[in-house]
Amino acid sequence: MTEPLMTSGPHPEIGTERAALVLAPNPNPMTLDGTNTWLLAEPGARRAIVVDPGPLDEAHLKTVAQTAEQRDLEIALILLTHGHFDHSEGAPRLARLTGAPVRALDPRYRLGDEGLVGGDVVEIDGLRVDVVATPGHSGDSLCFVLPADRAVLTGDTILGRGTTVVVHPDGRLGDYLDSLRRLRDLAASAEVETVLPGHGPVPADALGVIEFYLAHREQRLAQVRAALAAGDRTAAEVVDRVYADVDPAVRFAAEMSVRAQLEYLDGEAY
């Protein structure tokens, strides 16, 4: 779910040795080109993991299953980065098509006995996935690190183009900044070199895009502080000043982010 009016360049390479992209046909101003559904498998393995099946679109879900079949893979597990419908809505149907359980942080989106929390390690036929808690965009946001590929699947925490929305009140800016710093530490230590986002193309430079996200948030906070100092008090007033050229179709997203910023700045001497 992208924040309006931010741009960054696309990168032509999609995927890694262990991660293949199946793009969902749900493009719009909030999902960019559509939801990125990721098929994960260790080279030579027989079982695979699907991350974020995407919307309830029968053709897309069948394409995901067929992509696995073409690679002689059985979908053994479905993981969700978070519960927003453009990532999770198709999970129950894909589970019925494949028999695979669904693991998520939020119990509402699970199918099966196991949940998912930060610090978990998921292993399927030699494929290792490390679960990193990254709340902020939403309260239940997770990222998945593929250590063998030095890659991280980020859902909506980091996008391939633009910046994401902090979906207030479930999402909280303080949590989001902490999550970005956690990912920056992984990239700075070279544990992560590639970002596999939930929407948009793969960024060319993992550390660079994370640092851009952090700098962008600081810039936005400075703009909101200035708006408050000028007398604005409501989210709508701040949006009118800070996001003056926002497309009316995505103004609601700008207002959610501003509410998160106002909560974060509450009590600060701006």
mmCIF file of C-alpha atoms in Angstrom:
data_model
loop_
_atom_site.group_PDB
_atom_site.id
_atom_site.type_symbol
_atom_site.label_atom_id
_atom_site.label_comp_id
_atom_site.label_asym_id
_atom_site.label_seq_id
_atom_site.Cartn_x
_atom_site.Cartn_y
_atom_site.Cartn_z
ATOM 1 C CA MET A 1 0.000 0.000 0.000
ATOM 2 C CA THR A 2 1.951 2.951 -1.303
ATOM 3 C CA GLU A 3 2.022 6.501 0.019
ATOM 4 C CA PRO A 4 1.151 9.065 -2.677
ATOM 5 C CA LEU A 5 3.580 11.369 -4.456
ATOM 6 C CA MET A 6 6.800 9.478 -3.763
ATOM 7 C CA THR A 7 8.946 8.058 -6.567
ATOM 8 C CA SER A 8 11.995 5.847 -6.896
ATOM 9 C CA GLY A 9 13.402 4.009 -9.878
ATOM 10 C CA PRO A 10 12.443 0.493 -10.899
ATOM 11 C CA HIS A 11 15.008 -2.270 -11.315
ATOM 12 C CA PRO A 12 14.579 -4.841 -14.090
ATOM 13 C CA GLU A 13 15.671 -7.932 -12.166
ATOM 14 C CA ILE A 14 12.881 -9.799 -10.367
ATOM 15 C CA GLY A 15 13.546 -12.633 -7.935
ATOM 16 C CA THR A 16 16.527 -14.612 -6.687
ATOM 17 C CA GLU A 17 17.749 -18.198 -6.987
ATOM 18 C CA ARG A 18 15.148 -19.280 -4.419
ATOM 19 C CA ALA A 19 12.355 -16.764 -5.042
ATOM 20 C CA ALA A 20 10.163 -16.474 -8.142
ATOM 21 C CA LEU A 21 7.535 -13.803 -8.702
ATOM 22 C CA VAL A 22 3.927 -14.366 -9.763
ATOM 23 C CA LEU A 23 2.326 -10.933 -10.190
ATOM 24 C CA ALA A 24 -1.339 -10.614 -9.245
ATOM 25 C CA PRO A 25 -3.605 -8.743 -11.686
ATOM 26 C CA ASN A 26 -4.752 -6.109 -9.191
ATOM 27 C CA PRO A 27 -2.911 -2.912 -10.163
ATOM 28 C CA ASN A 28 -4.162 0.377 -8.738
ATOM 29 C CA PRO A 29 -2.671 3.525 -7.175
ATOM 30 C CA MET A 30 -2.249 1.727 -3.829
ATOM 31 C CA THR A 31 -0.866 -1.637 -5.084
ATOM 32 C CA LEU A 32 1.336 -0.270 -7.897
ATOM 33 C CA ASP A 33 1.675 -2.996 -10.561
ATOM 34 C CA GLY A 34 -0.254 -5.446 -8.372
ATOM 35 C CA THR A 35 0.544 -7.716 -5.446
ATOM 36 C CA ASN A 36 3.810 -9.649 -5.671
ATOM 37 C CA THR A 37 3.158 -13.290 -4.794
ATOM 38 C CA TRP A 38 6.453 -15.079 -4.119
ATOM 39 C CA LEU A 39 7.127 -18.779 -4.711
ATOM 40 C CA LEU A 40 10.077 -19.964 -2.606
ATOM 41 C CA ALA A 41 11.988 -23.224 -2.959
ATOM 42 C CA GLU A 42 15.477 -24.567 -2.462
ATOM 43 C CA PRO A 43 17.095 -25.573 -5.780
ATOM 44 C CA GLY A 44 16.326 -29.237 -6.463
ATOM 45 C CA ALA A 45 13.669 -29.428 -3.733
ATOM 46 C CA ARG A 46 10.203 -30.925 -4.176
ATOM 47 C CA ARG A 47 8.267 -28.675 -1.793
ATOM 48 C CA ALA A 48 7.754 -24.918 -1.874
ATOM 49 C CA ILE A 49 6.411 -21.991 0.142
ATOM 50 C CA VAL A 50 4.078 -19.304 -1.175
ATOM 51 C CA VAL A 51 4.298 -15.861 0.408
ATOM 52 C CA ASP A 52 1.270 -13.558 0.066
ATOM 53 C CA PRO A 53 -1.161 -15.302 -2.312
ATOM 54 C CA GLY A 54 -2.735 -11.931 -3.022
ATOM 55 C CA PRO A 55 -6.397 -11.161 -3.779
ATOM 56 C CA LEU A 56 -9.157 -13.708 -4.243
ATOM 57 C CA ASP A 57 -8.620 -13.997 -7.984
ATOM 58 C CA GLU A 58 -9.159 -17.541 -9.259
ATOM 59 C CA ALA A 59 -6.997 -17.149 -12.359
ATOM 60 C CA HIS A 60 -4.088 -15.757 -10.334
ATOM 61 C CA LEU A 61 -4.276 -18.468 -7.690
ATOM 62 C CA LYS A 62 -4.373 -21.158 -10.355
ATOM 63 C CA THR A 63 -1.366 -19.529 -12.017
ATOM 64 C CA VAL A 64 0.496 -19.724 -8.706
ATOM 65 C CA ALA A 65 -0.345 -23.432 -8.391
ATOM 66 C CA GLN A 66 0.552 -24.085 -12.033
ATOM 67 C CA THR A 67 3.864 -22.238 -11.693
ATOM 68 C CA ALA A 68 4.768 -24.591 -8.864
ATOM 69 C CA GLU A 69 3.672 -27.635 -10.885
ATOM 70 C CA GLN A 70 5.764 -26.547 -13.868
ATOM 71 C CA ARG A 71 8.778 -26.537 -11.555
ATOM 72 C CA ASP A 72 7.863 -29.974 -10.161
ATOM 73 C CA LEU A 73 7.080 -28.383 -6.827
ATOM 74 C CA GLU A 74 4.358 -29.074 -4.287
ATOM 75 C CA ILE A 75 3.117 -26.026 -2.381
ATOM 76 C CA ALA A 76 3.552 -27.171 1.209
ATOM 77 C CA LEU A 77 3.090 -23.912 3.141
ATOM 78 C CA ILE A 78 1.588 -20.443 2.753
ATOM 79 C CA LEU A 79 3.032 -17.494 4.695
ATOM 80 C CA LEU A 80 1.523 -14.020 5.080
ATOM 81 C CA THR A 81 3.549 -10.867 5.618
ATOM 82 C CA HIS A 82 0.369 -9.287 7.035
ATOM 83 C CA GLY A 83 -3.386 -9.512 6.823
ATOM 84 C CA HIS A 84 -4.327 -6.718 4.393
ATOM 85 C CA PHE A 85 -6.702 -8.199 1.840
ATOM 86 C CA ASP A 86 -4.512 -7.526 -1.200
ATOM 87 C CA HIS A 87 -1.983 -9.926 0.345
ATOM 88 C CA SER A 88 -4.170 -12.386 2.259
ATOM 89 C CA GLU A 89 -7.603 -12.624 0.671
ATOM 90 C CA GLY A 90 -6.623 -15.466 -1.672
ATOM 91 C CA ALA A 91 -4.915 -17.554 1.022
ATOM 92 C CA PRO A 92 -7.934 -19.711 2.022
ATOM 93 C CA ARG A 93 -8.655 -20.556 -1.613
ATOM 94 C CA LEU A 94 -5.004 -21.405 -2.362
ATOM 95 C CA ALA A 95 -4.996 -23.551 0.773
ATOM 96 C CA ARG A 96 -7.998 -25.471 -0.599
ATOM 97 C CA LEU A 97 -6.328 -25.872 -3.993
ATOM 98 C CA THR A 98 -3.064 -27.186 -2.521
ATOM 99 C CA GLY A 99 -3.808 -28.525 0.954
ATOM 100 C CA ALA A 100 -1.151 -26.213 2.395
ATOM 101 C CA PRO A 101 -1.668 -24.566 5.799
ATOM 102 C CA VAL A 102 -1.522 -20.795 6.211
ATOM 103 C CA ARG A 103 0.755 -19.267 8.836
ATOM 104 C CA ALA A 104 0.447 -15.630 9.915
ATOM 105 C CA LEU A 105 1.016 -13.487 12.973
ATOM 106 C CA ASP A 106 -2.666 -12.576 13.307
ATOM 107 C CA PRO A 107 -4.726 -15.666 14.260
ATOM 108 C CA ARG A 108 -7.599 -14.430 12.072
ATOM 109 C CA TYR A 109 -5.624 -15.288 8.939
ATOM 110 C CA ARG A 110 -4.212 -18.667 9.972
ATOM 111 C CA LEU A 111 -5.369 -22.022 8.625
ATOM 112 C CA GLY A 112 -3.790 -24.767 10.680
ATOM 113 C CA ASP A 113 -2.311 -25.157 14.125
ATOM 114 C CA GLU A 114 0.812 -22.994 13.811
ATOM 115 C CA GLY A 115 1.143 -19.247 13.951
ATOM 116 C CA LEU A 116 4.119 -17.096 13.083
ATOM 117 C CA VAL A 117 6.137 -14.624 15.177
ATOM 118 C CA GLY A 118 9.400 -12.762 14.907
ATOM 119 C CA GLY A 119 12.347 -15.048 15.635
ATOM 120 C CA ASP A 120 10.713 -18.122 14.115
ATOM 121 C CA VAL A 121 12.671 -20.180 11.597
ATOM 122 C CA VAL A 122 10.677 -21.936 8.878
ATOM 123 C CA GLU A 123 12.378 -24.802 7.019
ATOM 124 C CA ILE A 124 11.040 -26.740 4.025
ATOM 125 C CA ASP A 125 13.245 -29.231 2.132
ATOM 126 C CA GLY A 126 16.446 -27.358 2.947
ATOM 127 C CA LEU A 127 14.985 -23.884 2.416
ATOM 128 C CA ARG A 128 15.432 -21.657 5.458
ATOM 129 C CA VAL A 129 13.231 -18.627 6.105
ATOM 130 C CA ASP A 130 13.927 -16.404 9.115
ATOM 131 C CA VAL A 131 10.938 -14.444 10.405
ATOM 132 C CA VAL A 132 11.572 -10.820 11.434
ATOM 133 C CA ALA A 133 8.957 -8.809 13.327
ATOM 134 C CA THR A 134 8.477 -5.503 11.480
ATOM 135 C CA PRO A 135 5.315 -3.815 12.815
ATOM 136 C CA GLY A 136 4.491 -0.320 11.672
ATOM 137 C CA HIS A 137 2.760 -0.443 8.303
ATOM 138 C CA SER A 138 0.315 -2.664 10.189
ATOM 139 C CA GLY A 139 0.438 -4.143 13.651
ATOM 140 C CA ASP A 140 0.944 -7.664 12.271
ATOM 141 C CA SER A 141 3.607 -6.969 9.638
ATOM 142 C CA LEU A 142 6.414 -9.502 9.265
ATOM 143 C CA CYS A 143 9.401 -9.769 6.931
ATOM 144 C CA PHE A 144 10.989 -13.030 5.768
ATOM 145 C CA VAL A 145 14.750 -13.360 5.293
ATOM 146 C CA LEU A 146 16.219 -15.923 2.900
ATOM 147 C CA PRO A 147 19.745 -16.233 4.332
ATOM 148 C CA ALA A 148 21.057 -18.283 1.395
ATOM 149 C CA ASP A 149 20.053 -15.526 -1.049
ATOM 150 C CA ARG A 150 20.768 -12.624 1.321
ATOM 151 C CA ALA A 151 17.271 -11.435 0.475
ATOM 152 C CA VAL A 152 14.317 -10.212 2.495
ATOM 153 C CA LEU A 153 10.643 -10.353 1.548
ATOM 154 C CA THR A 154 9.192 -7.144 2.933
ATOM 155 C CA GLY A 155 5.461 -7.177 2.162
ATOM 156 C CA ASP A 156 4.345 -3.551 2.478
ATOM 157 C CA THR A 157 7.104 -2.549 4.900
ATOM 158 C CA ILE A 158 9.310 -1.614 1.921
ATOM 159 C CA LEU A 159 7.987 -1.310 -1.617
ATOM 160 C CA GLY A 160 9.750 -1.518 -4.939
ATOM 161 C CA ARG A 161 8.606 1.952 -5.941
ATOM 162 C CA GLY A 162 7.524 4.824 -3.739
ATOM 163 C CA THR A 163 7.052 4.636 0.014
ATOM 164 C CA THR A 164 4.459 2.886 2.108
ATOM 165 C CA VAL A 165 1.555 4.064 4.232
ATOM 166 C CA VAL A 166 1.537 3.704 8.016
ATOM 167 C CA VAL A 167 -2.041 2.467 8.344
ATOM 168 C CA HIS A 168 -3.116 4.285 11.494
ATOM 169 C CA PRO A 169 -4.346 3.381 14.068
ATOM 170 C CA ASP A 170 -3.281 -0.264 13.618
ATOM 171 C CA GLY A 171 0.031 0.895 12.217
ATOM 172 C CA ARG A 172 2.244 3.111 14.380
ATOM 173 C CA LEU A 173 5.067 5.314 13.155
ATOM 174 C CA GLY A 174 7.371 4.640 16.112
ATOM 175 C CA ASP A 175 7.112 0.909 15.464
ATOM 176 C CA TYR A 176 7.682 1.475 11.757
ATOM 177 C CA LEU A 177 10.861 3.481 12.315
ATOM 178 C CA ASP A 178 12.180 0.760 14.641
ATOM 179 C CA SER A 179 11.389 -1.857 11.988
ATOM 180 C CA LEU A 180 13.225 0.096 9.295
ATOM 181 C CA ARG A 181 16.249 0.385 11.584
ATOM 182 C CA ARG A 182 16.103 -3.369 12.189
ATOM 183 C CA LEU A 183 16.165 -3.982 8.447
ATOM 184 C CA ARG A 184 18.919 -1.398 7.993
ATOM 185 C CA ASP A 185 21.071 -3.314 10.476
ATOM 186 C CA LEU A 186 20.578 -6.503 8.435
ATOM 187 C CA ALA A 187 21.533 -4.693 5.243
ATOM 188 C CA ALA A 188 24.491 -2.877 6.798
ATOM 189 C CA SER A 189 25.905 -6.203 8.002
ATOM 190 C CA ALA A 190 25.406 -7.684 4.484
ATOM 191 C CA GLU A 191 23.003 -10.286 5.844
ATOM 192 C CA VAL A 192 20.527 -8.770 3.390
ATOM 193 C CA GLU A 193 21.472 -7.414 -0.024
ATOM 194 C CA THR A 194 18.189 -7.759 -1.931
ATOM 195 C CA VAL A 195 14.689 -6.527 -1.097
ATOM 196 C CA LEU A 196 11.804 -8.570 -2.522
ATOM 197 C CA PRO A 197 8.844 -6.220 -2.000
ATOM 198 C CA GLY A 198 5.127 -6.873 -1.782
ATOM 199 C CA HIS A 199 4.467 -4.413 -4.619
ATOM 200 C CA GLY A 200 6.624 -3.017 -7.402
ATOM 201 C CA PRO A 201 9.996 -4.029 -8.837
ATOM 202 C CA VAL A 202 13.028 -5.225 -6.899
ATOM 203 C CA PRO A 203 15.067 -2.186 -5.760
ATOM 204 C CA ALA A 204 18.628 -2.036 -7.000
ATOM 205 C CA ASP A 205 20.211 -1.403 -3.568
ATOM 206 C CA ALA A 206 18.714 -2.793 -0.351
ATOM 207 C CA LEU A 207 20.698 -0.599 2.043
ATOM 208 C CA GLY A 208 20.140 2.456 -0.119
ATOM 209 C CA VAL A 209 16.372 2.020 -0.271
ATOM 210 C CA ILE A 210 16.111 1.455 3.490
ATOM 211 C CA GLU A 211 18.140 4.592 4.170
ATOM 212 C CA PHE A 212 15.920 6.463 1.697
ATOM 213 C CA TYR A 213 12.844 5.307 3.625
ATOM 214 C CA LEU A 214 14.295 6.514 6.919
ATOM 215 C CA ALA A 215 15.326 9.862 5.426
ATOM 216 C CA HIS A 216 11.901 10.273 3.833
ATOM 217 C CA ARG A 217 10.188 9.720 7.203
ATOM 218 C CA GLU A 218 12.407 12.326 8.856
ATOM 219 C CA GLN A 219 11.614 14.750 6.032
ATOM 220 C CA ARG A 220 7.881 14.171 6.413
ATOM 221 C CA LEU A 221 8.088 14.642 10.186
ATOM 222 C CA ALA A 222 9.871 17.958 9.653
ATOM 223 C CA GLN A 223 7.111 19.037 7.269
ATOM 224 C CA VAL A 224 4.407 18.071 9.739
ATOM 225 C CA ARG A 225 6.201 19.925 12.559
ATOM 226 C CA ALA A 226 6.272 23.010 10.320
ATOM 227 C CA ALA A 227 2.569 22.630 9.564
ATOM 228 C CA LEU A 228 1.761 22.418 13.269
ATOM 229 C CA ALA A 229 3.907 25.465 13.959
ATOM 230 C CA ALA A 230 1.957 27.311 11.256
ATOM 231 C CA GLY A 231 -1.292 26.563 13.095
ATOM 232 C CA ASP A 232 -2.593 23.395 11.433
ATOM 233 C CA ARG A 233 -4.133 20.968 13.902
ATOM 234 C CA THR A 234 -6.183 18.352 12.084
ATOM 235 C CA ALA A 235 -4.945 15.653 9.741
ATOM 236 C CA ALA A 236 -6.975 17.203 6.923
ATOM 237 C CA GLU A 237 -5.297 20.577 7.451
ATOM 238 C CA VAL A 238 -1.828 19.027 7.477
ATOM 239 C CA VAL A 239 -2.566 17.056 4.314
ATOM 240 C CA ASP A 240 -3.714 20.246 2.578
ATOM 241 C CA ARG A 241 -0.318 21.780 3.318
ATOM 242 C CA VAL A 242 2.145 18.854 3.194
ATOM 243 C CA TYR A 243 0.468 16.751 0.481
ATOM 244 C CA ALA A 244 -0.948 19.689 -1.481
ATOM 245 C CA ASP A 245 -0.873 17.882 -4.840
ATOM 246 C CA VAL A 246 -2.193 14.525 -3.622
ATOM 247 C CA ASP A 247 -4.500 12.637 -5.981
ATOM 248 C CA PRO A 248 -8.010 12.734 -4.434
ATOM 249 C CA ALA A 249 -8.243 8.972 -5.019
ATOM 250 C CA VAL A 250 -5.480 8.337 -2.462
ATOM 251 C CA ARG A 251 -6.020 11.279 -0.117
ATOM 252 C CA PHE A 252 -7.296 8.852 2.537
ATOM 253 C CA ALA A 253 -3.859 7.201 2.564
ATOM 254 C CA ALA A 254 -2.124 10.524 3.121
ATOM 255 C CA GLU A 255 -4.500 11.261 6.004
ATOM 256 C CA MET A 256 -3.727 7.876 7.621
ATOM 257 C CA SER A 257 -0.004 8.594 7.465
ATOM 258 C CA VAL A 258 -0.515 12.089 8.879
ATOM 259 C CA ARG A 259 -2.552 10.724 11.783
ATOM 260 C CA ALA A 260 0.321 8.343 12.533
ATOM 261 C CA GLN A 261 2.768 11.248 12.390
ATOM 262 C CA LEU A 262 0.621 13.387 14.673
ATOM 263 C CA GLU A 263 0.409 10.579 17.204
ATOM 264 C CA TYR A 264 4.180 10.150 17.045
ATOM 265 C CA LEU A 265 4.758 13.873 17.553
ATOM 266 C CA ASP A 266 2.187 14.208 20.340
ATOM 267 C CA GLY A 267 3.845 15.977 23.240
ATOM 268 C CA GLU A 268 7.002 16.840 21.273
ATOM 269 C CA ALA A 269 8.145 20.454 21.328
ATOM 270 C CA TYR A 270 8.017 21.129 17.610
#
